[in-house]
Short mmCIF file of C-alpha atoms in Angstrom, two decimals:
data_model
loop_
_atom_site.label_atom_id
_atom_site.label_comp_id
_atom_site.label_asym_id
_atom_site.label_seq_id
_atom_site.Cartn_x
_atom_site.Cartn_y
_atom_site.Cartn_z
CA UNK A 1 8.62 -15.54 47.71
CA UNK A 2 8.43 -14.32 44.43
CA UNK A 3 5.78 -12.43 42.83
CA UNK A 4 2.86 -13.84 40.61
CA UNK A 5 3.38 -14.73 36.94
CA UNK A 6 -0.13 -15.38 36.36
CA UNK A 7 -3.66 -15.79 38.52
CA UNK A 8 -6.36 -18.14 38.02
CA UNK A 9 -9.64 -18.02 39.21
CA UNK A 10 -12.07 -21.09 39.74
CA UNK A 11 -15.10 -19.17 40.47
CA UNK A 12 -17.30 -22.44 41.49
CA UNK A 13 -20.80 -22.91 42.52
CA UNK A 14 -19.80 -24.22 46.07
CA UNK A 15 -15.90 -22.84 46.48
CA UNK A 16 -13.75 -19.86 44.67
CA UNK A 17 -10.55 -20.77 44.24
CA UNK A 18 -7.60 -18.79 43.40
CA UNK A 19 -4.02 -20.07 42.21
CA UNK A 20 -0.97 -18.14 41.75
CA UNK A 21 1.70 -19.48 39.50
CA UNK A 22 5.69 -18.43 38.67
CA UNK A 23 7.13 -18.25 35.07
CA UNK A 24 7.87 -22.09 35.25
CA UNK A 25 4.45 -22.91 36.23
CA UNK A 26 4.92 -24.29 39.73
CA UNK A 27 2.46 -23.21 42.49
CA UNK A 28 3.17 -20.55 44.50
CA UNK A 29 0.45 -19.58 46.61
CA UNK A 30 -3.92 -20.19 46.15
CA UNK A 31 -6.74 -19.62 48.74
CA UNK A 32 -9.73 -21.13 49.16
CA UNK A 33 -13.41 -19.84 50.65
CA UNK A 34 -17.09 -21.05 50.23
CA UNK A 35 -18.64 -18.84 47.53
CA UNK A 36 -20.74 -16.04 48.59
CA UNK A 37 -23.48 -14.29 47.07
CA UNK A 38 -21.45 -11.34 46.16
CA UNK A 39 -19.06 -13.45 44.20
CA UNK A 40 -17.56 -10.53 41.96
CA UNK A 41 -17.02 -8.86 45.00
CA UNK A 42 -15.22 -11.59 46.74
CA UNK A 43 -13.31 -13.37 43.76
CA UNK A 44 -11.57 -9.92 43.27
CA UNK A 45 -10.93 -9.54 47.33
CA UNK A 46 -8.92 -13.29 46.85
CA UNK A 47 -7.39 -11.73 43.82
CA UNK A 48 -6.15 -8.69 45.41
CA UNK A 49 -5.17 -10.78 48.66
CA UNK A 50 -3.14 -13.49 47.06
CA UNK A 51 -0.94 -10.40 44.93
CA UNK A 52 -0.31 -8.73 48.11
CA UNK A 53 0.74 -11.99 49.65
CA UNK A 54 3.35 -12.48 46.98
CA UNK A 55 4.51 -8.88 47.50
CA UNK A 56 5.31 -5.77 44.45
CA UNK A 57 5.05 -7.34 41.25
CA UNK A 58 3.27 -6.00 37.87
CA UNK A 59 -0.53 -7.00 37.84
CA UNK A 60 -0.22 -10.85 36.59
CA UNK A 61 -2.70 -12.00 33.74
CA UNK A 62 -5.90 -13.57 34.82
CA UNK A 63 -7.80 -16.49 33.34
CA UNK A 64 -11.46 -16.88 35.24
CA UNK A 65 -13.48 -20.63 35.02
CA UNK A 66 -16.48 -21.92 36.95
CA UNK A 67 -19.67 -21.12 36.70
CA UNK A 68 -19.23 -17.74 37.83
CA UNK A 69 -16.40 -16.78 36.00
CA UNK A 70 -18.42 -13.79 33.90
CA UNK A 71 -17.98 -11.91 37.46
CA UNK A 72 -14.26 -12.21 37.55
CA UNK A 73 -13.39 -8.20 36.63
CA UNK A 74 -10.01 -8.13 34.81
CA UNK A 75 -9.84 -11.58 33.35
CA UNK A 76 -8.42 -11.16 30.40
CA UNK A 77 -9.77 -14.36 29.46
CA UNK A 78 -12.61 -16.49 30.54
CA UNK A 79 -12.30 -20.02 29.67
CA UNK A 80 -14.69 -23.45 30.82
CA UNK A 81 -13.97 -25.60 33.41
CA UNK A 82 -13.43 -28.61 30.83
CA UNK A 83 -10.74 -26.94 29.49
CA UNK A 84 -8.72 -25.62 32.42
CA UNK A 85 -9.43 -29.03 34.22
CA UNK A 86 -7.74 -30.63 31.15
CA UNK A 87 -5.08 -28.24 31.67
CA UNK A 88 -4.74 -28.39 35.50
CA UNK A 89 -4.31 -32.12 35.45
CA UNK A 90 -1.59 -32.38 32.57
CA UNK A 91 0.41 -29.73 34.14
CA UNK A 92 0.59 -31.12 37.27
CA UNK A 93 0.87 -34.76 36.40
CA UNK A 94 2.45 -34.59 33.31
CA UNK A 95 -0.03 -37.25 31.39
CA UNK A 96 -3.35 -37.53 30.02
CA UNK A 97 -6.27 -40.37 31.11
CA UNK A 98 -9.27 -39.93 31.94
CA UNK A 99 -10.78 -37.30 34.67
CA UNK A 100 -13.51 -37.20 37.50
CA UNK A 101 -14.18 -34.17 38.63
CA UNK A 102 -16.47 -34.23 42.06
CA UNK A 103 -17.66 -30.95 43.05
CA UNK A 104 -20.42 -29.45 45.43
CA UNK A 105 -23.18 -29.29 42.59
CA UNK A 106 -21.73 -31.14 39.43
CA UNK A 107 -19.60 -33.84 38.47
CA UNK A 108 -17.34 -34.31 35.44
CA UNK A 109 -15.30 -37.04 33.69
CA UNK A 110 -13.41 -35.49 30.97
CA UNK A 111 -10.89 -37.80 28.65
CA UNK A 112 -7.54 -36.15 28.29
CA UNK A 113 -5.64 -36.66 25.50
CA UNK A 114 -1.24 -36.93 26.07
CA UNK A 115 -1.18 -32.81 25.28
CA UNK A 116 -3.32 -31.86 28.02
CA UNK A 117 -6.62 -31.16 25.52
CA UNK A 118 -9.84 -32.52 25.96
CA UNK A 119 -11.32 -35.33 23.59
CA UNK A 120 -14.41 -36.19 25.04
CA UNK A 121 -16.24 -35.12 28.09
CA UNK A 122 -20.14 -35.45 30.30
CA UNK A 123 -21.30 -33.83 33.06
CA UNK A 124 -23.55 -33.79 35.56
CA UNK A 125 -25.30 -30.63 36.45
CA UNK A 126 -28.97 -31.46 37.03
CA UNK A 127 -29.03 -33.75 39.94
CA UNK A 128 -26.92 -33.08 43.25
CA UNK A 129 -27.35 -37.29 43.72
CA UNK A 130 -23.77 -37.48 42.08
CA UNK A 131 -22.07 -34.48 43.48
CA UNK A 132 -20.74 -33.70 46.94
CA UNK A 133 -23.76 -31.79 47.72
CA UNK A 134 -25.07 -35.47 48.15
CA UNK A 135 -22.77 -36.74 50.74
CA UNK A 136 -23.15 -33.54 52.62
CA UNK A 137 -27.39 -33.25 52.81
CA UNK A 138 -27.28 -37.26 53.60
CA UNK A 139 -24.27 -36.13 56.40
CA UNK A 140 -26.21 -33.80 57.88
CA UNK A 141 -29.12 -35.94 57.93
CA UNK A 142 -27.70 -38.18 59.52
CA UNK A 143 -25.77 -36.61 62.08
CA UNK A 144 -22.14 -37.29 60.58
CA UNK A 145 -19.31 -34.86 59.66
CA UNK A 146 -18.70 -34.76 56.17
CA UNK A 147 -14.95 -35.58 57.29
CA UNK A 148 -15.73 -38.64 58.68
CA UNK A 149 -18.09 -40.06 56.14
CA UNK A 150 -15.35 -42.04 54.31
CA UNK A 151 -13.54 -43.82 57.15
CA UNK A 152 -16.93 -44.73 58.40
CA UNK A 153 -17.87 -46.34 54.71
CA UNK A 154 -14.84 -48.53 54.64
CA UNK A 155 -14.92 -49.69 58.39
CA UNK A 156 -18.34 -50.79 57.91
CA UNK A 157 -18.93 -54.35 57.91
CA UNK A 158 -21.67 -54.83 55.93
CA UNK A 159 -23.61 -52.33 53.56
CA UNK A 160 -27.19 -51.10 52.88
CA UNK A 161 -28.32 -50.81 49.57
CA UNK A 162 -29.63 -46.89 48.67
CA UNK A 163 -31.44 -47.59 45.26
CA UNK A 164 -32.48 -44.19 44.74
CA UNK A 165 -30.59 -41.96 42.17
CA UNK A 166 -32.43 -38.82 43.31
CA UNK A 167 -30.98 -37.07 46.51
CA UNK A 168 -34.50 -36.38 47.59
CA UNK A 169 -35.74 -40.19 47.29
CA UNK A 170 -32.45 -41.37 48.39
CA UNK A 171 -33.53 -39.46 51.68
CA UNK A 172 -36.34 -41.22 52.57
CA UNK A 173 -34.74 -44.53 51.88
CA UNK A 174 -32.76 -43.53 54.88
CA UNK A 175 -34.92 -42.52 57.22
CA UNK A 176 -37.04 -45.99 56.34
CA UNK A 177 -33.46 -47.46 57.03
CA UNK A 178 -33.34 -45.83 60.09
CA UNK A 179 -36.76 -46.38 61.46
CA UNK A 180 -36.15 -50.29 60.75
CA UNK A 181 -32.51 -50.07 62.92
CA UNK A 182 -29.99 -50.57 60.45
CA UNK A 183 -26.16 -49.62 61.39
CA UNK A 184 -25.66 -46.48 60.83
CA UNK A 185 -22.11 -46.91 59.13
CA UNK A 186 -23.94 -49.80 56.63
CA UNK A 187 -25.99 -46.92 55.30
CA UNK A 188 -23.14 -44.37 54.84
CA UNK A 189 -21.62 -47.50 53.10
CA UNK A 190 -23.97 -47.72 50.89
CA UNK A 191 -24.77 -44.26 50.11
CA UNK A 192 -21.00 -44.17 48.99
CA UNK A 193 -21.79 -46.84 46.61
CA UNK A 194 -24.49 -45.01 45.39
CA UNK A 195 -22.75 -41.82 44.62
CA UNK A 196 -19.56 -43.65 42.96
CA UNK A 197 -21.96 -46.16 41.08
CA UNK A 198 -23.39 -43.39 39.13
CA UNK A 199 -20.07 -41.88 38.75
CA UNK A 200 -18.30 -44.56 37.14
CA UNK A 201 -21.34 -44.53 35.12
CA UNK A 202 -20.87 -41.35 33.69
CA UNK A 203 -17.47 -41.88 33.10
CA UNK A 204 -17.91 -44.75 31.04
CA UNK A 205 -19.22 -42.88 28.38
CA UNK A 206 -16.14 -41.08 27.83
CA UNK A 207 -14.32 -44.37 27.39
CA UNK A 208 -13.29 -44.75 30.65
CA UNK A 209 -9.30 -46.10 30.61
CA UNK A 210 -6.15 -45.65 33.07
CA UNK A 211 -4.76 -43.44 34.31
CA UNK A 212 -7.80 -43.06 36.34
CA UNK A 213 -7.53 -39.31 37.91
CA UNK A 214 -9.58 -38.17 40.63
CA UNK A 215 -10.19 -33.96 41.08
CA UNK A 216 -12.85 -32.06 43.74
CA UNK A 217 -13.43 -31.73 47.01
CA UNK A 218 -14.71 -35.23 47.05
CA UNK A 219 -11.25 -36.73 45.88
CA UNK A 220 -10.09 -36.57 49.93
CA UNK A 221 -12.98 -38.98 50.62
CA UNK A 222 -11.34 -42.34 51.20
CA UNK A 223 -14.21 -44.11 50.74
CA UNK A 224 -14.92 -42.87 47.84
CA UNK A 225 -11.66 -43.17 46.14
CA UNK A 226 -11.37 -46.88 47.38
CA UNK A 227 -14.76 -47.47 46.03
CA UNK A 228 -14.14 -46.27 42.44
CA UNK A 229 -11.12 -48.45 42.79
CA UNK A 230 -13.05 -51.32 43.41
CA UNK A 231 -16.07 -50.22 40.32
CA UNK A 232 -13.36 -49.81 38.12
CA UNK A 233 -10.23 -52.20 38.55
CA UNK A 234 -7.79 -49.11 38.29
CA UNK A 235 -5.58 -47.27 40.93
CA UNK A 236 -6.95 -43.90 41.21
CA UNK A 237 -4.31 -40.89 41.14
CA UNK A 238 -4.82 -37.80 42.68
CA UNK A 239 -3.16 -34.34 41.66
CA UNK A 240 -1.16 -32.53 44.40
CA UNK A 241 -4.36 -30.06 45.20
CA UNK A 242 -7.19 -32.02 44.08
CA UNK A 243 -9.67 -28.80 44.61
CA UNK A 244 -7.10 -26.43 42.69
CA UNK A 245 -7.13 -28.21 39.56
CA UNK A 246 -9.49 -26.07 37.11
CA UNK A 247 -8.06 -23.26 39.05
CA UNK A 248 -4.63 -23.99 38.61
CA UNK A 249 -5.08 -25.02 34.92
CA UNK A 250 -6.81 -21.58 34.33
CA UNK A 251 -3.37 -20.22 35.87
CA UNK A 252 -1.32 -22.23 33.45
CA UNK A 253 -3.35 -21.01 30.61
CA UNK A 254 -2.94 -17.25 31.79
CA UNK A 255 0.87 -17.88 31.72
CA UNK A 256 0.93 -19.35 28.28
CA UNK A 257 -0.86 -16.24 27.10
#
């Protein structure tokens, strides 16, 4: 394996990721750990790792996103997430369209334009009821792995309605739900449709169009993926590493200099 061209560093709320990329651009090698409250201590520990994984090379640029990205030491650059998400997705799809990002504590639909910049973007960084933080408290709550929270959605057979936008409401609709006996898959049903209703929501005021791309940990949730499907009447595409992508496009930007 060949050493490093350039690093990126998603330095997220929930995760820090770290991608190494060649000369070309491809993917070589990225890790992945929950974020801990020493971040500059442990985004520079992945850092370090992933080098010495990819054996004697000449220290590689850096490029550091997320929010923590001002504790990245040795970035030569420090660039937003809107940006190197824009980036991450072009380079490894080759196209534009328009972007959800799903994350542990925010959620972004960015419109990308056919070279890889952003036109338009929102966000969500106020309320956890359209992140993944969402599924997992309601998970938890009620008993469910995360993991399994999306098959369970689409074998339901029918679906209870969680009005509630607010995680904290949205809780006590479903312990009514439960007190009153309702099938436990029909509320994890609807708490997808929840989640993805005020998703597509967001979305739409970026001038939601195809292709319809799909980023964040919450990208490997069928359910949800089959769901925004459904809101939206488009096939939703994801990127090889759906949880690398602001990483990776961070990496991309270090290599381009």
């Amino acid at each position: 394996m060949t050493g490093a061209a350039a690093i990126g560093v998603d330095a997220g709320s929930t995760t820090c990721k770290v991608v190494a990329v060649d000369e070309t651009g491809a993917l070589l090698a990225s890790r992945l750990e929950a974020t801990h409250p020493r971040l500059e201590e442990q985004a520079a520990g992945l850092i370090t790792a992933l080098v010495g994984d990819l054996g004697p090379v000449e220290p590689p640029p850096v490029v550091a996103t997320g929010y923590g990205r001002q504790l990245v030491r040795g970035a030569a650059r420090r660039v937003t997430e809107i940006t190197c998400h824009a980036r991450g997705v072009f380079g490894a799809l080759g196209h534009g369209g328009t972007l959800v990002d799903i994350g542990g504590q925010d959620a972004k639909a960015i419109r990308i334009g056919e070279e890889g910049r952003p036109i338009d973007f929102a966000m969500n960084d106020k309320c956890a009821a359209g992140t993944g933080r969402f599924l997992e408290h309601t998970a938890g709550r009620l008993g469910v792995a995360v993991a399994d929270l999306g098959p369970r959605a689409l074998g339901a057979t029918a679906e209870e309605p969680i009005s509630s936008t607010c995680t904290v409401f949205a809780e006590s609709e479903i312990i009514s739900l439960i007190g009153r006996g309702a099938d436990l898959d029909a509320i994890i049903r609807g708490l997808h449709r929840s989640l993805v209703g005020r998703i597509v929501a967001m979305a739409r005021t970026v001038g939601l169009g195809p292709p319809l791309i799909l980023s964040g940990g919450v990208a490997l949730n069928p359910g949800v993926r089959a769901m925004m499907e459904e809101a939206t009447g488009m096939a939703v595409i994801l990127p090889p590493h759906p949880q690398l992508t602001g990483a990776y496009g961070a990496a991309l930007i270090a290599l381009e200099g």
